[in-house]
XYZ file of C-alpha atoms in Angstrom:
321
model
C 84.098 107.634 131.372
C 83.499 109.320 127.967
C 85.395 111.363 125.711
C 87.220 114.452 127.380
C 87.172 117.909 125.404
C 89.835 117.886 122.695
C 93.301 119.336 123.623
C 93.955 121.731 120.592
C 97.476 122.630 119.702
C 96.904 123.030 116.101
C 94.408 125.661 115.017
C 92.826 126.150 111.578
C 95.219 129.340 110.990
C 98.220 127.293 111.704
C 97.100 124.847 109.029
C 96.541 127.583 106.584
C 100.020 128.974 107.441
C 101.588 125.533 106.930
C 99.746 125.118 103.545
C 100.974 128.698 102.211
C 104.508 127.853 103.226
C 104.669 124.535 101.838
C 103.124 125.674 98.407
C 105.530 128.601 98.341
C 108.678 126.386 99.143
C 107.619 123.405 97.018
C 106.459 125.271 93.787
C 109.596 127.528 93.678
C 111.938 124.580 94.181
C 114.012 123.313 91.067
C 112.202 120.067 91.449
C 108.649 121.126 92.145
C 106.891 119.289 95.165
C 104.106 119.296 97.519
C 103.828 117.144 100.849
C 101.195 114.284 100.921
C 99.681 115.959 103.989
C 97.575 118.054 102.123
C 95.775 115.123 100.205
C 93.436 114.863 103.066
C 90.624 117.097 103.239
C 87.262 115.454 103.538
C 87.260 114.478 99.799
C 90.846 113.214 99.960
C 90.266 111.134 103.168
C 87.213 109.486 101.351
C 89.202 108.647 98.357
C 92.002 107.112 100.440
C 89.513 104.943 102.394
C 88.409 103.954 98.757
C 91.916 103.034 98.052
C 92.259 100.742 101.058
C 89.654 98.541 99.754
C 91.001 98.254 96.210
C 92.325 94.762 95.413
C 95.835 96.253 94.245
C 96.177 98.123 97.631
C 97.921 95.489 100.054
C 99.272 97.679 102.913
C 96.240 97.978 105.040
C 94.757 94.291 104.731
C 98.426 92.986 105.453
C 99.033 95.192 108.382
C 95.680 94.315 109.705
C 96.431 90.650 109.523
C 99.630 91.421 111.694
C 97.504 93.256 114.099
C 94.930 90.603 114.389
C 97.286 87.634 114.998
C 99.693 89.730 117.533
C 97.441 92.224 119.244
C 97.140 89.784 122.471
C 101.038 89.640 122.230
C 101.344 93.384 122.168
C 98.958 93.738 125.258
C 100.893 91.163 127.114
C 104.321 92.490 126.407
C 104.114 96.079 126.957
C 101.589 96.062 129.655
C 100.645 99.657 128.780
C 98.451 101.819 130.738
C 98.258 104.345 128.021
C 97.789 103.743 124.289
C 98.728 106.807 122.102
C 97.917 106.754 118.390
C 99.601 109.224 116.088
C 97.661 110.175 112.774
C 94.754 108.304 114.405
C 92.108 109.114 111.526
C 89.139 106.839 112.489
C 91.458 104.758 114.724
C 89.819 101.573 113.015
C 92.989 99.252 113.233
C 93.604 100.600 116.759
C 90.426 98.920 117.763
C 92.244 95.468 117.342
C 94.739 96.650 119.989
C 91.852 98.219 122.407
C 89.903 94.992 122.006
C 93.283 92.874 123.201
C 94.007 95.629 125.947
C 90.503 95.158 127.238
C 90.810 91.593 127.528
C 94.261 91.744 129.051
C 93.291 94.472 131.465
C 95.209 97.312 132.742
C 94.802 100.258 129.950
C 93.310 103.174 131.369
C 93.711 105.829 128.766
C 93.566 106.202 124.977
C 95.166 109.405 123.297
C 94.555 109.688 119.613
C 96.487 112.552 118.037
C 95.418 113.821 114.720
C 95.610 117.062 112.684
C 91.637 117.149 111.960
C 89.314 118.596 114.689
C 86.338 117.216 113.296
C 87.578 113.647 112.605
C 89.067 113.520 115.868
C 86.036 114.784 117.813
C 83.963 112.032 115.880
C 86.284 109.229 116.490
C 87.057 109.885 120.084
C 83.077 110.114 120.836
C 82.857 106.667 119.028
C 85.502 105.160 120.960
C 84.358 106.339 124.248
C 80.867 104.852 123.229
C 82.340 101.636 122.461
C 84.809 101.434 125.538
C 82.963 102.918 128.343
C 85.647 102.178 130.952
C 88.405 103.884 128.912
C 89.520 107.275 129.273
C 89.849 109.190 125.889
C 91.897 112.011 125.476
C 92.083 113.425 121.775
C 94.955 115.475 121.097
C 94.871 117.912 117.788
C 98.413 118.315 116.545
C 100.878 117.338 114.126
C 102.977 114.334 114.753
C 106.176 115.957 113.449
C 105.853 119.053 115.865
C 103.617 118.335 118.934
C 105.117 115.063 120.062
C 106.215 117.157 123.269
C 102.450 117.485 124.088
C 101.661 113.807 124.717
C 100.634 112.768 128.153
C 103.287 111.690 130.601
C 103.084 108.931 133.325
C 102.355 105.319 133.565
C 103.706 103.043 130.800
C 102.932 104.166 127.548
C 102.563 102.394 124.132
C 102.631 104.601 121.229
C 101.241 103.336 117.801
C 102.277 104.735 114.386
C 100.552 102.421 111.941
C 99.769 102.419 108.223
C 103.461 102.773 107.137
C 103.125 106.565 107.445
C 106.715 106.771 108.308
C 107.496 105.972 104.742
C 106.178 109.427 103.851
C 109.431 111.096 105.691
C 112.492 111.446 103.896
C 115.569 109.585 105.782
C 116.764 112.889 107.494
C 113.099 113.575 108.533
C 112.566 109.922 109.790
C 115.906 110.190 112.020
C 114.541 113.669 113.508
C 111.071 112.192 114.134
C 112.567 108.995 115.717
C 114.637 111.106 117.823
C 111.869 113.270 118.755
C 109.554 110.240 119.519
C 112.503 108.977 121.698
C 112.863 112.309 123.639
C 109.069 112.241 124.315
C 109.247 109.048 125.808
C 110.411 107.607 129.196
C 112.856 104.459 129.444
C 110.450 101.412 129.251
C 107.932 103.033 127.177
C 107.007 101.239 123.650
C 106.729 102.208 120.112
C 104.706 100.098 117.637
C 105.471 100.964 114.197
C 104.210 99.812 110.899
C 106.361 99.756 107.705
C 105.813 98.543 104.229
C 108.215 96.082 103.210
C 110.862 96.044 100.110
C 109.265 93.636 97.551
C 109.086 93.082 93.801
C 107.868 96.315 92.372
C 105.266 94.497 90.279
C 103.328 94.393 93.722
C 104.297 97.919 94.921
C 103.449 100.016 91.703
C 99.913 98.949 91.026
C 99.010 99.672 94.742
C 99.781 103.370 93.886
C 98.399 103.289 90.094
C 95.239 101.208 90.504
C 93.437 100.152 87.468
C 90.131 102.024 88.463
C 92.018 105.499 88.652
C 91.027 106.019 92.196
C 94.727 106.773 93.347
C 95.113 109.194 90.396
C 92.092 111.274 91.599
C 93.381 111.006 95.052
C 96.762 112.321 93.830
C 95.216 115.175 91.888
C 93.120 116.154 95.105
C 96.090 118.022 96.312
C 95.580 120.613 93.338
C 91.732 121.115 94.451
C 92.993 121.654 97.767
C 95.590 124.269 96.884
C 92.949 125.968 94.469
C 90.011 126.188 97.255
C 92.217 127.268 99.912
C 94.738 129.523 98.144
C 92.850 130.729 95.102
C 95.083 129.186 92.950
C 94.119 128.272 89.218
C 95.554 124.697 88.653
C 93.681 122.646 86.023
C 93.923 119.184 87.691
C 92.662 117.370 84.628
C 95.902 118.686 82.889
C 98.072 116.591 85.194
C 98.542 112.951 84.611
C 99.082 110.599 87.644
C 102.468 109.032 87.647
C 103.787 106.281 90.248
C 107.583 105.410 89.852
C 109.666 102.895 91.711
C 113.052 104.138 92.594
C 115.355 101.096 93.001
C 118.245 103.085 94.564
C 116.264 104.648 97.231
C 113.822 101.835 97.564
C 110.732 104.084 97.699
C 107.771 104.928 95.427
C 107.290 108.276 94.062
C 103.725 109.725 93.332
C 103.865 112.645 90.791
C 101.537 114.931 88.895
C 102.912 115.284 85.008
C 101.929 118.071 83.331
C 100.394 117.121 79.860
C 100.912 120.662 78.453
C 102.530 123.900 79.173
C 100.821 125.690 81.859
C 101.126 128.932 83.728
C 99.568 128.731 87.446
C 99.053 131.761 89.787
C 99.075 131.062 93.441
C 99.529 133.391 96.287
C 101.939 136.169 94.894
C 103.317 133.472 92.493
C 103.388 132.624 89.057
C 104.557 128.934 88.410
C 105.369 127.638 84.933
C 105.052 124.218 84.083
C 106.421 122.842 80.739
C 104.888 119.848 79.274
C 106.031 116.752 80.746
C 107.323 118.386 83.848
C 106.647 116.594 87.101
C 105.336 117.838 90.508
C 106.358 115.284 93.133
C 103.482 114.851 95.779
C 104.565 111.879 97.783
C 107.370 109.584 98.658
C 106.681 106.118 100.161
C 109.683 104.376 101.295
C 109.785 100.673 101.787
C 111.882 99.085 104.256
C 114.132 95.982 105.171
C 113.813 94.486 108.592
C 117.419 95.231 109.364
C 117.142 98.901 108.063
C 114.203 99.848 110.401
C 115.678 98.150 113.145
C 118.907 100.245 112.728
C 117.007 103.407 112.412
C 115.161 102.706 115.709
C 118.564 101.636 117.171
C 120.065 104.845 116.268
C 117.050 106.753 117.876
C 117.566 104.950 121.120
C 114.959 102.110 120.728
C 115.568 98.371 120.999
C 113.505 96.254 118.836
C 112.418 92.959 120.729
C 109.709 91.891 118.290
C 109.145 92.020 114.476
C 106.226 90.582 112.784
C 104.936 90.380 109.201
C 101.820 88.865 107.455
C 102.151 85.719 105.887
C 103.324 86.907 102.540
C 106.088 89.142 104.090
C 104.585 92.238 102.473
C 104.254 94.392 105.603
C 106.202 94.640 108.814
C 105.117 95.725 112.465
C 108.158 96.344 114.892
C 107.643 96.718 118.525
C 110.308 98.765 120.033
C 111.237 99.831 123.352
C 112.983 102.979 124.567
C 116.154 102.289 126.329
């Protein structure tokens, strides 16, 4: 059928406004922060793809192994007519689902949603070539803001993979899951990937690899702010730090100033003391009973929960009730 023209609900000026707002809010906070979504320009996306192939970075491999083993079950249980992927990127892991649905039969439409027009245009064209009987309908949008733009009708399965939900703080997760439930009809399905709580000796190296790729990925947010907003950050004067918080059960990525600095960005002058941290990412880890409770609060039942053989990563199949 081919890829349909992209439905664009997020323009470049929306992204520029969002970046300015986040920089102004985050850099004037008592504990300075920037959200992780600004890692992902072309360079950041390439660095992250490199991270997923590192020996220390287990989440991608662990989640993929679950999908390899369970994709046929997911297709059979859901009987979905429309597959929607949030934050789709290259849709690589989703191909395991598309293959399973192709064998099972009945899937008519694939709807990837992503903030990047160029990445989405490329991936939808490739998916349309590889699955010629499938209607491919790409949506340019932010999954925290544009869930109301998802197509309606038919039984739907929304895939939110990669453990990305862990980048949301607890209140943000509750808001997202409630909005997700509001966008779905009773009987629709949500497939969600969650990195699981485990020994920090396994978690921390995944965010602080020996080759230094994650450090470059972390600093990339400063390159983005410099380029897009004319800031004068010196990325090389910030050390990459990955810290496990045992109370919150999440890992934090930070950039730590190695010297006193004064940074100019927008109409702000931002001072850093030596040793001061700029938080760039929170990545929450989950317990099976915890994610089930969060889903239940939002209006989902969890009939299936799977992990890889080592119990590193979980995949929940939840139904809107």
